[in-house]
Each structure stands twice: as C-alpha cells, then as structure tokens.
Short mmCIF file of N, CA and C in Angstrom, two decimals:
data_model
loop_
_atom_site.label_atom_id
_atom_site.label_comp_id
_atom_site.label_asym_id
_atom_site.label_seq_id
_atom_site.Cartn_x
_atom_site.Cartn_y
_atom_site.Cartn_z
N UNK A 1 -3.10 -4.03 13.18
CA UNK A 1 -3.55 -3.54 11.90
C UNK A 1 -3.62 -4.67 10.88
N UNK A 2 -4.03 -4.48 9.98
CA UNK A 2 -4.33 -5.50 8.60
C UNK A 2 -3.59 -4.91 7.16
N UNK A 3 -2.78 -5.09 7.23
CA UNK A 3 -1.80 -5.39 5.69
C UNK A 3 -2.76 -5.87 4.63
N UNK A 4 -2.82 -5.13 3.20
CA UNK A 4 -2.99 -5.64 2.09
C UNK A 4 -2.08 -5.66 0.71
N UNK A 5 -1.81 -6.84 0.72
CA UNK A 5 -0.68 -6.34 -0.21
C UNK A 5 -1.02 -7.36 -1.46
N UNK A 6 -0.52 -6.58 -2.71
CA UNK A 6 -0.72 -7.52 -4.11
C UNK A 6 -0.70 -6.65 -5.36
N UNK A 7 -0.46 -6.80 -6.50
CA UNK A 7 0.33 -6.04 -7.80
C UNK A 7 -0.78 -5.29 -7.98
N UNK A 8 -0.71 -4.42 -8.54
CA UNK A 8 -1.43 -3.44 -9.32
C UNK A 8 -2.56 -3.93 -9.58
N UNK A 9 -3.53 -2.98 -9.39
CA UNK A 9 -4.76 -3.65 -9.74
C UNK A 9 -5.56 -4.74 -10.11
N UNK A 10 -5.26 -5.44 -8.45
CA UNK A 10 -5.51 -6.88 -8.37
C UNK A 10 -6.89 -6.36 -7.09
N UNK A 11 -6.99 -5.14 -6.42
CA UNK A 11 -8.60 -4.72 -5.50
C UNK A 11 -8.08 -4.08 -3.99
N UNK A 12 -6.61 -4.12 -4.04
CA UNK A 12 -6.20 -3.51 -2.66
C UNK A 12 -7.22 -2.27 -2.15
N UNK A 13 -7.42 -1.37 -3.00
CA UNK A 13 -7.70 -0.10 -2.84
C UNK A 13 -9.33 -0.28 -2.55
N UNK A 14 -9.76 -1.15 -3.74
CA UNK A 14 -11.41 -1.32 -3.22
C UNK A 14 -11.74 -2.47 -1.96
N UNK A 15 -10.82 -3.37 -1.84
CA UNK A 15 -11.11 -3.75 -0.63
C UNK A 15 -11.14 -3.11 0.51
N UNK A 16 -9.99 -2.44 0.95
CA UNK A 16 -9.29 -1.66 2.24
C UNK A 16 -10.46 -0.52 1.79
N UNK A 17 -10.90 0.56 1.19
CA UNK A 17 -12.28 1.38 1.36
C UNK A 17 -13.01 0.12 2.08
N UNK A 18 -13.58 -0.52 1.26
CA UNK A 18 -14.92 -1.35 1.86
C UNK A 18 -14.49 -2.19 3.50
N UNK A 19 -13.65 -2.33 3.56
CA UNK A 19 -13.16 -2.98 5.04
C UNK A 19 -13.40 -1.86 5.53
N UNK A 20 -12.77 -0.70 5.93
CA UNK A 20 -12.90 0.67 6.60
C UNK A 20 -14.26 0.94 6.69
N UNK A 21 -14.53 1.06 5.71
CA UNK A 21 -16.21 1.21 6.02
C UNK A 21 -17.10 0.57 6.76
N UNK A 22 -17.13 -0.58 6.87
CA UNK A 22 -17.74 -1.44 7.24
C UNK A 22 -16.68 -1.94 8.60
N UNK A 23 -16.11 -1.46 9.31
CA UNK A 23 -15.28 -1.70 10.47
C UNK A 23 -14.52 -0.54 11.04
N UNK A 24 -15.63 0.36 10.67
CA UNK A 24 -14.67 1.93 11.30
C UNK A 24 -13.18 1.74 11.53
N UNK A 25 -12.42 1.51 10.81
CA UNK A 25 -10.82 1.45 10.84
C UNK A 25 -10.36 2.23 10.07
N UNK A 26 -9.06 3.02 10.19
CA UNK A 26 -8.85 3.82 9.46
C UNK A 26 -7.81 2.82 7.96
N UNK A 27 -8.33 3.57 6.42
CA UNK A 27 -7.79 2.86 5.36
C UNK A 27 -6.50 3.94 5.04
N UNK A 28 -4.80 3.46 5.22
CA UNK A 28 -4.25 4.26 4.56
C UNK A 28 -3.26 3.32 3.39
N UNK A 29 -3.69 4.10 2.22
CA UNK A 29 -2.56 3.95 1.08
C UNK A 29 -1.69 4.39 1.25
N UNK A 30 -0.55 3.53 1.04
CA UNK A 30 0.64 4.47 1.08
C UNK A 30 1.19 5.17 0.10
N UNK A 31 0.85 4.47 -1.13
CA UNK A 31 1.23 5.08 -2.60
C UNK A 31 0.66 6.48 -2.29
N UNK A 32 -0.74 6.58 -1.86
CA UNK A 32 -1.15 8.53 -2.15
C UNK A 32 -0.40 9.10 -0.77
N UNK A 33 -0.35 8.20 0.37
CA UNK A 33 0.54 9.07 1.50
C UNK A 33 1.72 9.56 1.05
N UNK A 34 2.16 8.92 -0.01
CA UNK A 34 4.04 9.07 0.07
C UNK A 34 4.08 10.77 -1.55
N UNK A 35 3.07 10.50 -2.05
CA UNK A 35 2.45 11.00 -3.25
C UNK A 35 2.09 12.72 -2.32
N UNK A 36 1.51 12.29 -1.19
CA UNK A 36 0.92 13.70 -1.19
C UNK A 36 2.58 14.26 -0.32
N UNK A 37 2.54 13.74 0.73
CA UNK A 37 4.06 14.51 1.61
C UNK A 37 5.25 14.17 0.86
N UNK A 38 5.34 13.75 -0.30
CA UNK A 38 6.62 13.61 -0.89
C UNK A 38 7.79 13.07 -0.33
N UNK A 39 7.33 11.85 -0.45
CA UNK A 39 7.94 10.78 0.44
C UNK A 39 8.54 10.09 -0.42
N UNK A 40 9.94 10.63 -0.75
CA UNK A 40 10.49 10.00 -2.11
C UNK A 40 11.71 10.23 -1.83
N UNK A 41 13.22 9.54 -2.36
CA UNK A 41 14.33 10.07 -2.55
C UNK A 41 15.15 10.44 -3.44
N UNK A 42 14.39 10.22 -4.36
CA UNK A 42 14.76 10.47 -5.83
C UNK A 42 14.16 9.97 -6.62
N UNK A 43 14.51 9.88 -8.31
CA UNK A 43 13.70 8.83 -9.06
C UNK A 43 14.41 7.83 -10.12
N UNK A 44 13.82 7.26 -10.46
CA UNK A 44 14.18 6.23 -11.16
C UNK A 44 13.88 6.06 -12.40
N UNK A 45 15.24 7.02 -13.46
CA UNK A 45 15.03 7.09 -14.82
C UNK A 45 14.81 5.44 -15.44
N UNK A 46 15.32 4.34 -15.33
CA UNK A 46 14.58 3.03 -15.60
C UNK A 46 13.43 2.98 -15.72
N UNK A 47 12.80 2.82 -14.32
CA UNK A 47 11.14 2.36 -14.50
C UNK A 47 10.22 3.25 -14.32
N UNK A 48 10.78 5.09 -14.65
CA UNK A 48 10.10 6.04 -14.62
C UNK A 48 9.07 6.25 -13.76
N UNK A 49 9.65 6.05 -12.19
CA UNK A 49 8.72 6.37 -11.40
C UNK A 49 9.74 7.21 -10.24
N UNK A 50 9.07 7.62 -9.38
CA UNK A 50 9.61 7.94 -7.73
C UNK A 50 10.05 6.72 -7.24
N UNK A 51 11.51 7.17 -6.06
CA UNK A 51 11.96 6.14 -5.68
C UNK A 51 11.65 6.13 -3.73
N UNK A 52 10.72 5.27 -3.55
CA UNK A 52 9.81 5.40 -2.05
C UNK A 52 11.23 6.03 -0.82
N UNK A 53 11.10 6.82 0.18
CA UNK A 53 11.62 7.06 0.90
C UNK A 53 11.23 6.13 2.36
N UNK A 54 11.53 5.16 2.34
CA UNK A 54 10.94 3.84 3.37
C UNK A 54 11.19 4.66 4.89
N UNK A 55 12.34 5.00 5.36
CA UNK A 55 12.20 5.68 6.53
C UNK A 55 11.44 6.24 6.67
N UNK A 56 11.21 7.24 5.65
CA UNK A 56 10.05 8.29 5.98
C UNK A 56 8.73 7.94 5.88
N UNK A 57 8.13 6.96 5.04
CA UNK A 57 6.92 6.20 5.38
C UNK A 57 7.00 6.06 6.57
N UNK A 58 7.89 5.25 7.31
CA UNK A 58 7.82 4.27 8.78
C UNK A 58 7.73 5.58 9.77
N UNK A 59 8.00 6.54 9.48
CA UNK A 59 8.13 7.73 10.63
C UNK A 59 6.80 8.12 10.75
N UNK A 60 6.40 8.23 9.31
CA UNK A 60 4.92 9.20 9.02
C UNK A 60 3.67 8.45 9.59
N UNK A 61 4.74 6.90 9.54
CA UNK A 61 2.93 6.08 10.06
C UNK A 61 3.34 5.69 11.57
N UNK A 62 4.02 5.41 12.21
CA UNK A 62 4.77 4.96 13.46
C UNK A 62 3.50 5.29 14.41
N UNK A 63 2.95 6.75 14.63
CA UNK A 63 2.10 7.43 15.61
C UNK A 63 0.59 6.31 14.97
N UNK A 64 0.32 6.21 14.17
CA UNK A 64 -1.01 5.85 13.63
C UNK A 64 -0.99 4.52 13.78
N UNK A 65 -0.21 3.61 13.49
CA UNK A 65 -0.09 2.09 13.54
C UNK A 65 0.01 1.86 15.37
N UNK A 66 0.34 2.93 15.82
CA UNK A 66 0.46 2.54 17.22
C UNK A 66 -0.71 2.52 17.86
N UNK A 67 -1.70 3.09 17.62
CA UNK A 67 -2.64 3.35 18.00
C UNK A 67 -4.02 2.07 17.88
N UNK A 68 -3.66 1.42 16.31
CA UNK A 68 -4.35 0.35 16.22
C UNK A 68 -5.54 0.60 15.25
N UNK A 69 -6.22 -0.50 14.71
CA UNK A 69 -6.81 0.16 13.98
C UNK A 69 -6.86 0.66 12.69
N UNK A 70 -5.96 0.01 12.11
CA UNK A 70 -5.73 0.48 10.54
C UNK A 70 -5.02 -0.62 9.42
N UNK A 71 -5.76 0.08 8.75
CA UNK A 71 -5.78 -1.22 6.96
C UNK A 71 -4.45 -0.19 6.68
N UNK A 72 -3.75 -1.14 6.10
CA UNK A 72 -2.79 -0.65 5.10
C UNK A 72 -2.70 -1.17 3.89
N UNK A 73 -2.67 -0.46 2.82
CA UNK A 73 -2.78 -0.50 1.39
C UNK A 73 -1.11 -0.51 0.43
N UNK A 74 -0.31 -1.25 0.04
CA UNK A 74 0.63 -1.24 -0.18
C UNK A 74 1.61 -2.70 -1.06
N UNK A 75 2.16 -2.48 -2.50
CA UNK A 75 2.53 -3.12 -2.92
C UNK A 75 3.42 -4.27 -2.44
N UNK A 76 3.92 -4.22 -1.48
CA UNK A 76 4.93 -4.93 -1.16
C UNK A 76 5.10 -4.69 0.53
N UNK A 77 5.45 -5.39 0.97
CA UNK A 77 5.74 -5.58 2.69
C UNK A 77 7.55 -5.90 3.02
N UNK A 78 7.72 -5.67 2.70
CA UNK A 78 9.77 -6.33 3.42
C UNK A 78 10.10 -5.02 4.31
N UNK A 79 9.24 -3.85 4.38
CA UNK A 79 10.05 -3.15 5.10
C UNK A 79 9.21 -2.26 6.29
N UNK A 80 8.45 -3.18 6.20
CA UNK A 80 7.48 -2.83 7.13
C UNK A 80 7.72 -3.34 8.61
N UNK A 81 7.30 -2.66 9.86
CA UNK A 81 7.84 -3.57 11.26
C UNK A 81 6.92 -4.88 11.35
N UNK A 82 7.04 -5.85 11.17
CA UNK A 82 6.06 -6.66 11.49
C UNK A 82 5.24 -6.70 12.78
N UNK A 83 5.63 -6.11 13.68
CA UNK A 83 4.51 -5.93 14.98
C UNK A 83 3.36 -5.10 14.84
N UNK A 84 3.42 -4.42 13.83
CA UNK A 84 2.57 -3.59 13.18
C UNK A 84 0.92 -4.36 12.67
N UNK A 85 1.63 -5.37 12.37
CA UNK A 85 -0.13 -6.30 11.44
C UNK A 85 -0.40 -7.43 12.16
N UNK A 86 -1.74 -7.82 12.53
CA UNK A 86 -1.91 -8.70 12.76
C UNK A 86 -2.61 -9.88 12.05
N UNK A 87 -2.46 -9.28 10.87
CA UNK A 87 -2.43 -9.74 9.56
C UNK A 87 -2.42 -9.87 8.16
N UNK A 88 -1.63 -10.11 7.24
CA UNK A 88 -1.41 -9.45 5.96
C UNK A 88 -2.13 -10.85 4.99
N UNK A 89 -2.80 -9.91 4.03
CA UNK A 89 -3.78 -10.01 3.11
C UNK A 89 -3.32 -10.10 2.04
N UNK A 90 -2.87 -11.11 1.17
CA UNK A 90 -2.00 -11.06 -0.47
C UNK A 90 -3.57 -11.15 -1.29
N UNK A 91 -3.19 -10.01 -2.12
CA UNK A 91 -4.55 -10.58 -2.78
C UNK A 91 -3.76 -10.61 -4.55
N UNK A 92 -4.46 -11.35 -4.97
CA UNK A 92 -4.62 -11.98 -6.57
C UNK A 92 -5.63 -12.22 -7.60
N UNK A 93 -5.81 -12.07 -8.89
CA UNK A 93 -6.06 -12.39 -9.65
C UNK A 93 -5.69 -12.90 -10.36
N UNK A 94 -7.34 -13.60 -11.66
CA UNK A 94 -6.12 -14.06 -12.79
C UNK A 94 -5.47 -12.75 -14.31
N UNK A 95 -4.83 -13.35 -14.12
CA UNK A 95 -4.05 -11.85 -15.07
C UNK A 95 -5.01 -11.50 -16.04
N UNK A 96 -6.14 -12.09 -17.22
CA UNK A 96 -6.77 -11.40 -17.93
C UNK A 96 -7.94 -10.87 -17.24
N UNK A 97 -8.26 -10.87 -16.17
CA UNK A 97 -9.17 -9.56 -15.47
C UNK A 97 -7.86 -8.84 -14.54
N UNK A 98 -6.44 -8.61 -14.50
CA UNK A 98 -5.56 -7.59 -14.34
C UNK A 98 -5.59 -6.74 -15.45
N UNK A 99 -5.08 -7.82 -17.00
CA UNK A 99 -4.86 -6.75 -17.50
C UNK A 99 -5.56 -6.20 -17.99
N UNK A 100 -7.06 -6.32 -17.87
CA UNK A 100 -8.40 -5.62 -18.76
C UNK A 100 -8.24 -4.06 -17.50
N UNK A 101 -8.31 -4.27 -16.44
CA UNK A 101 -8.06 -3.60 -15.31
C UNK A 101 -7.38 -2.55 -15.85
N UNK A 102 -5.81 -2.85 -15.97
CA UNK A 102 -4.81 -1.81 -15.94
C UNK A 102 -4.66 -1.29 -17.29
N UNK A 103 -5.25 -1.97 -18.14
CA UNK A 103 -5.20 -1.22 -19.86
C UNK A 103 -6.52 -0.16 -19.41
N UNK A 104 -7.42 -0.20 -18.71
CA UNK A 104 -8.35 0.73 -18.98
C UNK A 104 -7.86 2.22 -17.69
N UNK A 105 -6.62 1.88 -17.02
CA UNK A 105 -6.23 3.06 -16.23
C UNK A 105 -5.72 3.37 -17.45
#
C-alpha cells in the first residue's frame, strides 16, 4: 500500500482521490473511517477533539491492507505496521498557501 502522510491541509485527501482514480486502488482516510465507526476512546478537553482508538483502526483495516492495494490518508504514521506500505508519501507546503487553505475551512 502507499501511505500519505502530512498536516492539515497540505493535499493528502486530493491527492489519494486522484491516485485512486487513476490506479484503481482503493483511497481510505482514516480521519472519516474512525469518524464514521467511532473509532475513538475518549476525548480531549485540551485540543477539543476525539482521542483516535489506534487498536481499533489497526483491526478495522488489517483485512483491507492485506489484500493490497490501498492509499492511506492519515496525519501521522508511528503506529501503523510498517509491512503494510510500500511506501509513505510526506507531503508539504509552504505555510501561506496552508494557511489561506485552513482559514477558508
């Protein structure tokens, strides 16, 4: 599989669509995977978000990554199996086309 990883709206999401498309592979985010099955263990009054349930990602994707074939969309990598990618993708910008980006979400 192919790892994409990099901060907030730096193109993860529009790359991994356009790769999938153009390479029949399946594209999964994990932010909306974990979002839709509630893949969380609590939350985090600090940085006011959900706090990721990492086992349960690795369970939910285990059958699908085995199979081959798939972009993954995801902020960060440390807890991922590494036999899983056969290659991970950091992507970047420069911060004033980030933050024009994320002021207009």
């Amino acid at each position: 599989g192919f790892f994409l990883i990099g901060t907030p709206g730096v193109g993860k999401t529009t790359l991994g669509k356009e790769l999938a498309s153009r390479s029949g592979m399946t594209y999964i985010n994990v932010g909306d995977m974990a979002k839709e099955g509630e893949l969380y263990e609590g939350f985090d009054e600090e940085y006011d978000c959900p706090i990721l349930d990492e086992d349960r990602v690795i369970d939910e994707l285990e059958d699908r990554m085995s199979e081959g074939g798939v972009i993954v969309d995801y902020h960060g990598c440390d807890f991922f199996p590494e036999r899983w990618f056969h290659i991970v993708f950091v992507l970047r910008t420069e911060n004033s086309f980030l933050y024009d980006r994320l002021e207009s979400r």
